[in-house]
Tab-separated table of C-alpha atoms in Angstrom:
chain	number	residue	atom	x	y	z
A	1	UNK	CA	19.044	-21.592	32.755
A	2	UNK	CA	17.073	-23.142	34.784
A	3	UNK	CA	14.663	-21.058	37.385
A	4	UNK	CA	14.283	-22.003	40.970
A	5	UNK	CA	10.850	-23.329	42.366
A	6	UNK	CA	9.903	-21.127	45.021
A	7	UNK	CA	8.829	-23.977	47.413
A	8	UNK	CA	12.300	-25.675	46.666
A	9	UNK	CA	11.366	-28.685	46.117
A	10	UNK	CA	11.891	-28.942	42.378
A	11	UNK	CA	13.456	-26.838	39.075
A	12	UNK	CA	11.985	-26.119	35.797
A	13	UNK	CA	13.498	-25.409	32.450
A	14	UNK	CA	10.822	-23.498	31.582
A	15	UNK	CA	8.697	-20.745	33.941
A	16	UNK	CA	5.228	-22.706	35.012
A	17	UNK	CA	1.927	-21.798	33.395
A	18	UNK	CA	0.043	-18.298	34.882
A	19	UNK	CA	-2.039	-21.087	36.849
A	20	UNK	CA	0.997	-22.908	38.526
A	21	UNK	CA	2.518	-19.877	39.447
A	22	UNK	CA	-0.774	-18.736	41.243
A	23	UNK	CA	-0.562	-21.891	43.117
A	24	UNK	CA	2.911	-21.452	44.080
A	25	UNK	CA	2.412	-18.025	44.697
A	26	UNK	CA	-0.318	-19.020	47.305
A	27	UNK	CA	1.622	-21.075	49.118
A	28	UNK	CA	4.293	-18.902	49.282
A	29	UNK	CA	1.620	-16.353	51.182
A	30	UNK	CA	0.563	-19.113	53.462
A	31	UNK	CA	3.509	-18.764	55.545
A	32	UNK	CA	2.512	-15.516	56.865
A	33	UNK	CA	-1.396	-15.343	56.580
A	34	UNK	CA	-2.752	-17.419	59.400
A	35	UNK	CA	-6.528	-16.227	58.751
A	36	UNK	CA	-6.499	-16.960	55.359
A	37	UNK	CA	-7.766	-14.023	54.192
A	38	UNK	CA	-5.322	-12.507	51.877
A	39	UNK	CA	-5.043	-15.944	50.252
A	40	UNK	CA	-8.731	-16.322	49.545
A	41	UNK	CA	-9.073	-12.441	47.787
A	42	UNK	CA	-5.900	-13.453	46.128
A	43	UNK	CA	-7.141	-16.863	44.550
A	44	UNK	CA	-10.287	-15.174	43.640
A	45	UNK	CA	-8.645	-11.689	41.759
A	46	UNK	CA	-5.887	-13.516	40.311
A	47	UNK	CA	-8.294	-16.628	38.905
A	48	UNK	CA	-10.391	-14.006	37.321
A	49	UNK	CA	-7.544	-12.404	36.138
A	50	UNK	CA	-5.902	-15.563	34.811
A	51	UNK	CA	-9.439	-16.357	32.770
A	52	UNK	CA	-9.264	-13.102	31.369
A	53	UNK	CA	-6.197	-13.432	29.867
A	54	UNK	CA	-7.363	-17.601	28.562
A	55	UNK	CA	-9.940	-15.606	26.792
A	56	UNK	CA	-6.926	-13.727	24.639
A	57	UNK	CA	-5.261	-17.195	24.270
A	58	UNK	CA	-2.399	-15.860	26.949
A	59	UNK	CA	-1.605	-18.405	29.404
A	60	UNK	CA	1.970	-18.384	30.383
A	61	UNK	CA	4.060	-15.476	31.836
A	62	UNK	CA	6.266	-15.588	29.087
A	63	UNK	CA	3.219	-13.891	27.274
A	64	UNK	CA	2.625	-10.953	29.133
A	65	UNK	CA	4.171	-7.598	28.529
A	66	UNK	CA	3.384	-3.913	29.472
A	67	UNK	CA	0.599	-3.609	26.614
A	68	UNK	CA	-1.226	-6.879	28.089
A	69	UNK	CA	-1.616	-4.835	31.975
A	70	UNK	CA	-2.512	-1.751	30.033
A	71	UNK	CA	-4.945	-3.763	28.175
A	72	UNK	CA	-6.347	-5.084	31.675
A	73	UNK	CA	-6.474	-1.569	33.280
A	74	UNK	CA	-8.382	-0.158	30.210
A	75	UNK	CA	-10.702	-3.319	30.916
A	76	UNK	CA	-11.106	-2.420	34.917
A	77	UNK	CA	-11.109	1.776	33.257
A	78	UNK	CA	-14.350	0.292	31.732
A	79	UNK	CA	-16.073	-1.392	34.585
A	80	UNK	CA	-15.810	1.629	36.850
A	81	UNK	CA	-17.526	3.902	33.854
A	82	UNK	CA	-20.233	1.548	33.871
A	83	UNK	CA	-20.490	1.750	37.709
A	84	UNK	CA	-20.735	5.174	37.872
A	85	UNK	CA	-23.202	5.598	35.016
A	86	UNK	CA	-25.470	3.109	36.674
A	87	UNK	CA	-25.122	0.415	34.314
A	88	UNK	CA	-25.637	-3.380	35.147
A	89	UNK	CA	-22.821	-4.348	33.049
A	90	UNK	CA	-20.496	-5.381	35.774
A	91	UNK	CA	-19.677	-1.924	37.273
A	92	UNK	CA	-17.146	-1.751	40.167
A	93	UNK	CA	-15.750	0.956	42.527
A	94	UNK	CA	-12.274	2.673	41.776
A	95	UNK	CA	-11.033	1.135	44.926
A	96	UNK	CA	-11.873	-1.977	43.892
A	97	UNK	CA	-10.338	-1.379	40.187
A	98	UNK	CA	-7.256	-0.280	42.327
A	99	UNK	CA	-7.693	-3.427	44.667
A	100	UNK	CA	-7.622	-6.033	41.829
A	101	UNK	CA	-4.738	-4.568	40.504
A	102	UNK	CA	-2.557	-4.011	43.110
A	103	UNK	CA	-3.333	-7.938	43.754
A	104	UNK	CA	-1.898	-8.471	40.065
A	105	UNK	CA	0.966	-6.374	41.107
A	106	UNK	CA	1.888	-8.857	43.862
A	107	UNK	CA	1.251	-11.720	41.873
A	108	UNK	CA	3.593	-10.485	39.206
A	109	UNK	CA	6.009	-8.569	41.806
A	110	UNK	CA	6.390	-12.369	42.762
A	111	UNK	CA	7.155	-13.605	39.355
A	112	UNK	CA	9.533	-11.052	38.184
A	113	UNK	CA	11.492	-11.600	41.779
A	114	UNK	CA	11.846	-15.822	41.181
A	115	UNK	CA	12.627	-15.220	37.224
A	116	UNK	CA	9.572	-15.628	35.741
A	117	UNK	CA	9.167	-12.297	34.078
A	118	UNK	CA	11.860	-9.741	33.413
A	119	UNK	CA	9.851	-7.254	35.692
A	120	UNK	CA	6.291	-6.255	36.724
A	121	UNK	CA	4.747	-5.013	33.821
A	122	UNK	CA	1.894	-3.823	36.394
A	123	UNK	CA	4.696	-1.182	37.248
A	124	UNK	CA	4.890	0.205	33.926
A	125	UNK	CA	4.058	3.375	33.078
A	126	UNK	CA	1.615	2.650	30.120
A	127	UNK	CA	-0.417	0.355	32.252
A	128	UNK	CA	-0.702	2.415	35.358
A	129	UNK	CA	-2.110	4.989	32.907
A	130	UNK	CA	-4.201	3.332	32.027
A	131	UNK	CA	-6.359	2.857	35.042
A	132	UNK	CA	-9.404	4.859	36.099
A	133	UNK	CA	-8.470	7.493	38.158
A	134	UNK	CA	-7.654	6.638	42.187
A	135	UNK	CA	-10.446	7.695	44.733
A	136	UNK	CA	-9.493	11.008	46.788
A	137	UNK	CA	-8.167	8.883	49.741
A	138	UNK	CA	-5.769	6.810	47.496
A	139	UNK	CA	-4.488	9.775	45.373
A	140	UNK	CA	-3.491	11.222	48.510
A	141	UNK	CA	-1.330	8.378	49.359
A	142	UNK	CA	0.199	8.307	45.954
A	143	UNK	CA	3.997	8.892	45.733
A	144	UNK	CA	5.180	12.404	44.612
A	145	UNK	CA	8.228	14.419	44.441
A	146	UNK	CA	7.446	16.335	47.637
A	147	UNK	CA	9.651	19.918	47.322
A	148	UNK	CA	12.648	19.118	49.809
A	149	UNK	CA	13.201	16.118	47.635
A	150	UNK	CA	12.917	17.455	44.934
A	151	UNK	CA	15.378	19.992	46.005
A	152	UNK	CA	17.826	16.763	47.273
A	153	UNK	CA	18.153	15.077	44.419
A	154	UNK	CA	18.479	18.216	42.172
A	155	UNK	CA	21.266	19.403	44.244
A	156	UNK	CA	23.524	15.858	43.996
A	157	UNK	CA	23.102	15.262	40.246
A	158	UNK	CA	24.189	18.653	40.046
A	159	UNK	CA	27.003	18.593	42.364
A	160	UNK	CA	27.930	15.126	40.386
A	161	UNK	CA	27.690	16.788	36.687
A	162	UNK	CA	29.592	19.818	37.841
A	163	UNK	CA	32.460	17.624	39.468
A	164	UNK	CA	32.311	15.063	36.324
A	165	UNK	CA	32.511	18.214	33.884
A	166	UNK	CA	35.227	19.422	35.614
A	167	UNK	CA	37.148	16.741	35.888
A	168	UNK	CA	36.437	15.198	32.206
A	169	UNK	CA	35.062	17.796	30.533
A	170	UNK	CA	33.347	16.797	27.244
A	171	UNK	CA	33.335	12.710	28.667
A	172	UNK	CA	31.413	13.703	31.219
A	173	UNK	CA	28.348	12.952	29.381
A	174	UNK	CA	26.560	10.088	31.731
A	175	UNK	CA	26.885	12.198	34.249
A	176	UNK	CA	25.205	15.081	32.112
A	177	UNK	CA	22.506	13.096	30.981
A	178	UNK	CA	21.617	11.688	34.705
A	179	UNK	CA	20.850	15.213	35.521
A	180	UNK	CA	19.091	16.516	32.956
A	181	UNK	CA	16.860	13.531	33.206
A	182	UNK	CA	15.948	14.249	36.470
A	183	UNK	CA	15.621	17.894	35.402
A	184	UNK	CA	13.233	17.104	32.868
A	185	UNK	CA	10.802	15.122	34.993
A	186	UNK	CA	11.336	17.642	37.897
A	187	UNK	CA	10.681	20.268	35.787
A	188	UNK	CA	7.942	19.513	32.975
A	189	UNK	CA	5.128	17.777	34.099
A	190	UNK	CA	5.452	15.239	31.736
A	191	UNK	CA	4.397	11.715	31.909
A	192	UNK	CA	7.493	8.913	31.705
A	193	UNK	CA	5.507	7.173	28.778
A	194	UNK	CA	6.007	10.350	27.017
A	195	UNK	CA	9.436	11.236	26.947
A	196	UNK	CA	10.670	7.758	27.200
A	197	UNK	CA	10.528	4.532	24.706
A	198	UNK	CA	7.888	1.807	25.570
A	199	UNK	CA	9.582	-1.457	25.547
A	200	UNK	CA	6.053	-2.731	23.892
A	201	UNK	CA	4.532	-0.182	22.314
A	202	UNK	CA	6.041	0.297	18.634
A	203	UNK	CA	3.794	3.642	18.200
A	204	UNK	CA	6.640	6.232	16.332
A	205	UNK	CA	5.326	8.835	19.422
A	206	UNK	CA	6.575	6.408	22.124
A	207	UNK	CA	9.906	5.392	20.973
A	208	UNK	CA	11.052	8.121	23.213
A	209	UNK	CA	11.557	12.279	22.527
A	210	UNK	CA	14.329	13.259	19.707
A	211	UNK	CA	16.093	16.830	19.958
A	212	UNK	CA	14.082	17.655	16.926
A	213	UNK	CA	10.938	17.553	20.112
A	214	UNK	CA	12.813	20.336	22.209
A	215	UNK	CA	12.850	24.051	21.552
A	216	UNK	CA	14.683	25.488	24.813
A	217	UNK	CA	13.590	29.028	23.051
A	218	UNK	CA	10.129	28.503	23.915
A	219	UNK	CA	10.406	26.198	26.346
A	220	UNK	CA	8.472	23.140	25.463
A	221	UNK	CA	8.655	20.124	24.474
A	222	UNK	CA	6.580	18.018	21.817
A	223	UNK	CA	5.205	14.926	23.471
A	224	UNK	CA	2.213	12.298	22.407
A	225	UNK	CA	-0.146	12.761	25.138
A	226	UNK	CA	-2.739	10.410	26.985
A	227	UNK	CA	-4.767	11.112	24.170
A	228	UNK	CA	-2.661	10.054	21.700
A	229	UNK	CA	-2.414	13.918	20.061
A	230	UNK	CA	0.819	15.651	20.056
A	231	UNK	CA	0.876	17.820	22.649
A	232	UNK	CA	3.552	20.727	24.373
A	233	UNK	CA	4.365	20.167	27.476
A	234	UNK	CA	6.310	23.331	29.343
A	235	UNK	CA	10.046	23.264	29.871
A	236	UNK	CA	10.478	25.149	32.866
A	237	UNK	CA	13.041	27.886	33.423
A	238	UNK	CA	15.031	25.533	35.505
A	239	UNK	CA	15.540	22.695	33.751
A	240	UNK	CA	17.133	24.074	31.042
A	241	UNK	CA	20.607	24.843	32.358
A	242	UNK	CA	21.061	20.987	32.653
A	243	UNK	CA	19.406	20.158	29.398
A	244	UNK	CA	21.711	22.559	27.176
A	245	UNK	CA	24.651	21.675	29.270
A	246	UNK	CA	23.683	18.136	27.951
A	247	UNK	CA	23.089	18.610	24.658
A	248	UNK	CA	26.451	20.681	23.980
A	249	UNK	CA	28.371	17.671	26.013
A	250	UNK	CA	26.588	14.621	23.696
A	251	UNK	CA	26.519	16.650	20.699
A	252	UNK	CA	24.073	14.723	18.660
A	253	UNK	CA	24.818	14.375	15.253
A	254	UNK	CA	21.409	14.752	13.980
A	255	UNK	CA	17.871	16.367	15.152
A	256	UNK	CA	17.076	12.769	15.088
A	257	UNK	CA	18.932	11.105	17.573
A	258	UNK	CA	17.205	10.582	21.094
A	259	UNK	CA	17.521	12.890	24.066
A	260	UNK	CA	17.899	10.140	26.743
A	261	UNK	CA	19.706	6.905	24.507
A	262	UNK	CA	19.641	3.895	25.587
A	263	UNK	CA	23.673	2.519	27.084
A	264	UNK	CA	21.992	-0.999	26.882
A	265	UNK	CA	25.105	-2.625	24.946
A	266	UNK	CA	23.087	-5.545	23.393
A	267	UNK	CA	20.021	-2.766	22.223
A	268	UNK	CA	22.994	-0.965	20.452
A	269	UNK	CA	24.233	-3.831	19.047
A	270	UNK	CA	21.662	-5.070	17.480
A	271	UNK	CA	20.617	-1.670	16.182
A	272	UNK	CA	23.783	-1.690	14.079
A	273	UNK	CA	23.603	-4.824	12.514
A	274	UNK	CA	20.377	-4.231	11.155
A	275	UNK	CA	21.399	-1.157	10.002
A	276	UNK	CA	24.380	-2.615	8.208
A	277	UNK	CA	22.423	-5.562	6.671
A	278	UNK	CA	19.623	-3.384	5.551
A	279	UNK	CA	20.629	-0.304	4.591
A	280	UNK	CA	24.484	-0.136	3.799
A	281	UNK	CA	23.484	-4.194	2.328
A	282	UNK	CA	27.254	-5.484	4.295
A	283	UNK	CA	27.612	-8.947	4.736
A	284	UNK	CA	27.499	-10.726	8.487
A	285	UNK	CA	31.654	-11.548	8.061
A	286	UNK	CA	32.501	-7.294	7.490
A	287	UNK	CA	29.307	-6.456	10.000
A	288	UNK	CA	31.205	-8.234	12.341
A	289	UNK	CA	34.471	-6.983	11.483
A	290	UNK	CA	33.311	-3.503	11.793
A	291	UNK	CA	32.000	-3.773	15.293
A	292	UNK	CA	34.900	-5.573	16.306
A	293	UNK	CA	37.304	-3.113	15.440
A	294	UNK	CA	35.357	-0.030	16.498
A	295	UNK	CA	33.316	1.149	19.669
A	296	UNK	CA	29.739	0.974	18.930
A	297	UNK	CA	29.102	4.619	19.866
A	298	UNK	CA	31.453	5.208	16.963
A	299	UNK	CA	30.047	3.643	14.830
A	300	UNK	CA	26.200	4.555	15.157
A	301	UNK	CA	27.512	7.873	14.351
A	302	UNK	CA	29.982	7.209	11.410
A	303	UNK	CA	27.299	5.133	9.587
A	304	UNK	CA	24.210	7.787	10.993
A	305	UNK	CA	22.806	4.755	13.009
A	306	UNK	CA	19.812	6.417	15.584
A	307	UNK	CA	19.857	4.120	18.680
A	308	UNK	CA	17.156	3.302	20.538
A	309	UNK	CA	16.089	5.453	23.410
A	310	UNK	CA	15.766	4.580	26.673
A	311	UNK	CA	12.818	2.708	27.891
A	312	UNK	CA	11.126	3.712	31.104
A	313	UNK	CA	12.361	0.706	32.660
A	314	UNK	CA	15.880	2.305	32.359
A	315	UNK	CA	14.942	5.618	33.619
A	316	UNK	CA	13.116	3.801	36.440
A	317	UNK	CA	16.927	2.005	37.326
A	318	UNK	CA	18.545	5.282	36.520
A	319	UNK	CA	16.376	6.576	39.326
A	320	UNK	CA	16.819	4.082	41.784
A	321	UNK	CA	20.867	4.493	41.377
A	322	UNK	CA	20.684	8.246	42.111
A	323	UNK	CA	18.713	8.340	45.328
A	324	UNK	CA	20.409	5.879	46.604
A	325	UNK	CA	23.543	7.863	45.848
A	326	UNK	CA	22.162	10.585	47.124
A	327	UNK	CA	20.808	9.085	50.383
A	328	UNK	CA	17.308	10.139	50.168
A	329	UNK	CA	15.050	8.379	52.717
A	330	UNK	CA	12.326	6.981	51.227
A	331	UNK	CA	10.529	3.940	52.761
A	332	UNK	CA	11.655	0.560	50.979
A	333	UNK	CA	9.149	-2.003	50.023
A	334	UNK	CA	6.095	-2.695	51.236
A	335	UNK	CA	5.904	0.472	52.934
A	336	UNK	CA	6.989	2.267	49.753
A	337	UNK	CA	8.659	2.100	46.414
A	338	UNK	CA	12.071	3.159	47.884
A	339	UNK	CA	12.967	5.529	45.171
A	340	UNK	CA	11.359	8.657	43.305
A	341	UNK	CA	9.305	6.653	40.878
A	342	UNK	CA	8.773	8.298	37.445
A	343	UNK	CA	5.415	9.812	37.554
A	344	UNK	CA	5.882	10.790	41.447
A	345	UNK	CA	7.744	14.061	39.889
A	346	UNK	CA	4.853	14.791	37.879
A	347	UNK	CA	2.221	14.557	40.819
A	348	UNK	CA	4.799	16.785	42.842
A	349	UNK	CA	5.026	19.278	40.152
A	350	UNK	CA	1.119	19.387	40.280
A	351	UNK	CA	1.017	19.636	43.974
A	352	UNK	CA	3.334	22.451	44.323
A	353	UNK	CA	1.477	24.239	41.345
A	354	UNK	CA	-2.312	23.674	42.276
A	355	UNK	CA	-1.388	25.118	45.962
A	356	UNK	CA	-0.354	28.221	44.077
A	357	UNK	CA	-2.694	28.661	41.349
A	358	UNK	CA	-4.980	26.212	39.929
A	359	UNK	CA	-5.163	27.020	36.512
A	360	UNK	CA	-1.822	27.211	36.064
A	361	UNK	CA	-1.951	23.410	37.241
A	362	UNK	CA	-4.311	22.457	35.020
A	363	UNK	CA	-2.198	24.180	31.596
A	364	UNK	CA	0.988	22.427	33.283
A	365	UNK	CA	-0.820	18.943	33.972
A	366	UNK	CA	-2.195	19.062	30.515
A	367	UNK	CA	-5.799	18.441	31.603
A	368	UNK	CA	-8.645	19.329	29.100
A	369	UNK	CA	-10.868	20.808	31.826
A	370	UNK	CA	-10.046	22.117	35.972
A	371	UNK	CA	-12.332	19.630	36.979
A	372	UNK	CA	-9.578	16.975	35.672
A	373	UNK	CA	-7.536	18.664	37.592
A	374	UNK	CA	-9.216	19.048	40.765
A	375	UNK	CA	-9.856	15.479	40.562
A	376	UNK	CA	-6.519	14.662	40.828
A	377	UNK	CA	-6.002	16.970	43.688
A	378	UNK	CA	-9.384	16.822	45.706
A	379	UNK	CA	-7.448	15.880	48.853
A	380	UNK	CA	-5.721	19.510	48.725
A	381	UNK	CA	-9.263	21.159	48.587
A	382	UNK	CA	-10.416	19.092	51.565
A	383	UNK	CA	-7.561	19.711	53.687
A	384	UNK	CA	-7.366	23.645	52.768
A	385	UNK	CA	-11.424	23.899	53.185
A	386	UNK	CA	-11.170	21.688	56.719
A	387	UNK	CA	-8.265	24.736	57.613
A	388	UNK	CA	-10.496	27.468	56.363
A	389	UNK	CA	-13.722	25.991	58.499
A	390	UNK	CA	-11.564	25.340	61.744
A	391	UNK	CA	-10.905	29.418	61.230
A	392	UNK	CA	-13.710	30.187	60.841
A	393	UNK	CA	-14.960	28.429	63.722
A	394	UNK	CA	-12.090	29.616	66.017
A	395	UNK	CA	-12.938	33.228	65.042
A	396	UNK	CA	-17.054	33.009	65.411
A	397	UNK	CA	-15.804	31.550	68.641
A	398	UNK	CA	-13.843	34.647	69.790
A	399	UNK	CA	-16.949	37.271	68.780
A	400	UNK	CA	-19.118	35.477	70.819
């Protein structure tokens, strides 16, 4: 199908090279950047970007994927270690890390919005983790699950699961699974890379978590971490209503089978015939005949088929579908992501934790020292120690 040229002037069978689309991209900008500013940073991040990525022999978007940005982040990860240990080796800020790719963001914001690419990959979970960490100033200004929204979306995908339940009982299972989702990542701490599948990472930990990964008994759950070591991350108290609730209502035929699946029809698909040509050895004519005459979810579990869970890409739709539901008010684009992304529930679960007790943040968090952790929330220790000062002063004030 052919894809639409941004400036309208032409059409292309094929997406343009990474170094057409920068110049259409810049174009595009020109409309609305008299000085010329943003245009000139852009050309300049994005060119170095673009030689980068010649060096790996990658030159056309249909190239790039989620492991390519996580590749680039680890690369900008590196040049702000070597700025702060005082090398010469091309050290830069973590503003500026943040800076180039947030430009790369746009670029490829851009591209996934005319066709280009399926979506940003800058988005992804696996790549944003892989950046240095943000200054204090820009981790304040990250997204989180702030505790009245938390408490709003909690309360409609429970309201929705109860009604669904009783209304359909045992088929009420989408319904089910959309809340204990959102129980899971208001409730653990974990990462999104972690409990969901990585479209490009084929690593057995990130093909999502099975049931096999969950004991609600002791309330964890067995994750890969950051540092690629299994890892249990807590199950809070709360979340586990809506995850047995779940788990009774899908009834998973094996230990195996994923927590979240994927309901991508063509993912399921294609999961069966492979399992049908290569293990049961059928033929493409009965293959065919069998998924013809039966719905798929039948027949992953007659035949013990394990779909694929889903990716964070789903969860991150999944999302966007339930606040919207739900009405939450949450600035749209550029002002904000207008949703609660993924890893905002982990930062809020962090907030509301390190304002209580710190080193219960840091077990929850999973961080190897409190310094990690008080990193991540610096901007909570400057605004309590400006309160604590402005006391002070107020009450040497008063003696005198």
């Amino acid at each position: 199908m052919p894809n639409p040229n941004p400036q309208g002037s032409t059409t292309t069978e094929d997406p343009p090279t990474l170094q057409e689309g920068l110049t259409q991209f810049l174009e595009a900008k020109a409309k609305g950047d008299d000085s010329g500013n943003y245009r000139r940073n852009a050309n300049r991040v994005i060119s170095q970007w673009i030689d980068w990525l010649a060096q790996r022999d990658i030159e056309r978007f249909e190239q790039l994927d989620e492991t390519v940005l996580a590749h680039y982040a680890e690369h900008l990860r590196r040049r702000v270690a070597a700025s702060e240990a005082e090398t010469t080796d091309g050290g830069i800020a973590r503003s500026t890390a943040w800076t180039y790719y947030n430009t790369i963001s746009a670029f490829l914001g851009w591209a996934s919005k005319w066709g280009y690419l399926q979506e940003n990959y800058a988005r992804a979970g696996l790549a944003q983790e892989s950046m240095p960490d943000r200054s204090t100033t820009q981790q304040s200004q990250q997204q989180f699950w702030t505790p009245a929204q938390r408490e709003q979306i909690l309360n409609y995908v429970n309201k929705r699961a109860h009604d669904a339940i009783d209304e359909k009982g045992l088929s009420a299972e989408i319904e089910a699974r959309d809340r204990a989702l959102v129980a899971v990542l208001a409730f653990t701490g974990v990462r999104a890379s972690e409990v969901f599948r990585s479209e490009h990472d084929n690593r057995t930990g990130r093909q999502g978590i099975r049931w096999r990964d969950i004991n609600l008994e002791e309330q964890t759950i067995s994750v890969l971490g950051k540092n690629q070591q299994r890892q249990s991350a807590w199950l809070l108290e709360q979340a586990i209503p809506a995850v047995e609730r779940y788990r009774t209502i899908s009834d998973p035929p094996s230990d195996d089978w994923p927590v979240f699946p994927t309901r991508h029809a063509p993912s399921l698909y294609e999961s069966a015939r492979t399992h049908l040509r290569e293990v049961d050895n059928e033929n493409e004519e009965s293959i065919e005949v069998i998924l013809d005459e039966n719905p798929i979810e039948e027949v992953l579990r007659e035949y013990q088929i394990v779909p694929p869970a889903i990716t964070t890409t789903g969860a991150r739709s999944v999302m966007k579908r339930l606040c919207e539901a739900a009405e939450l008010d949450i600035p749209t684009p550029p002002e904000g992501p207008g949703y609660l992304q993924l890893h905002g529930a982990r930062r809020g679960i962090g907030d509301t934790f390190y304002r209580m007790d710190r080193g219960t943040a840091q077990d929850l968090m999973r961080h190897q020292s409190l310094e990690t952790t008080k990193d991540h929330y610096s901007h909570i220790d400057a605004t309590e120690g400006a309160k604590r000062a402005s006391e002070m002063l107020d009450e040497s004030n008063a003696d005198q």
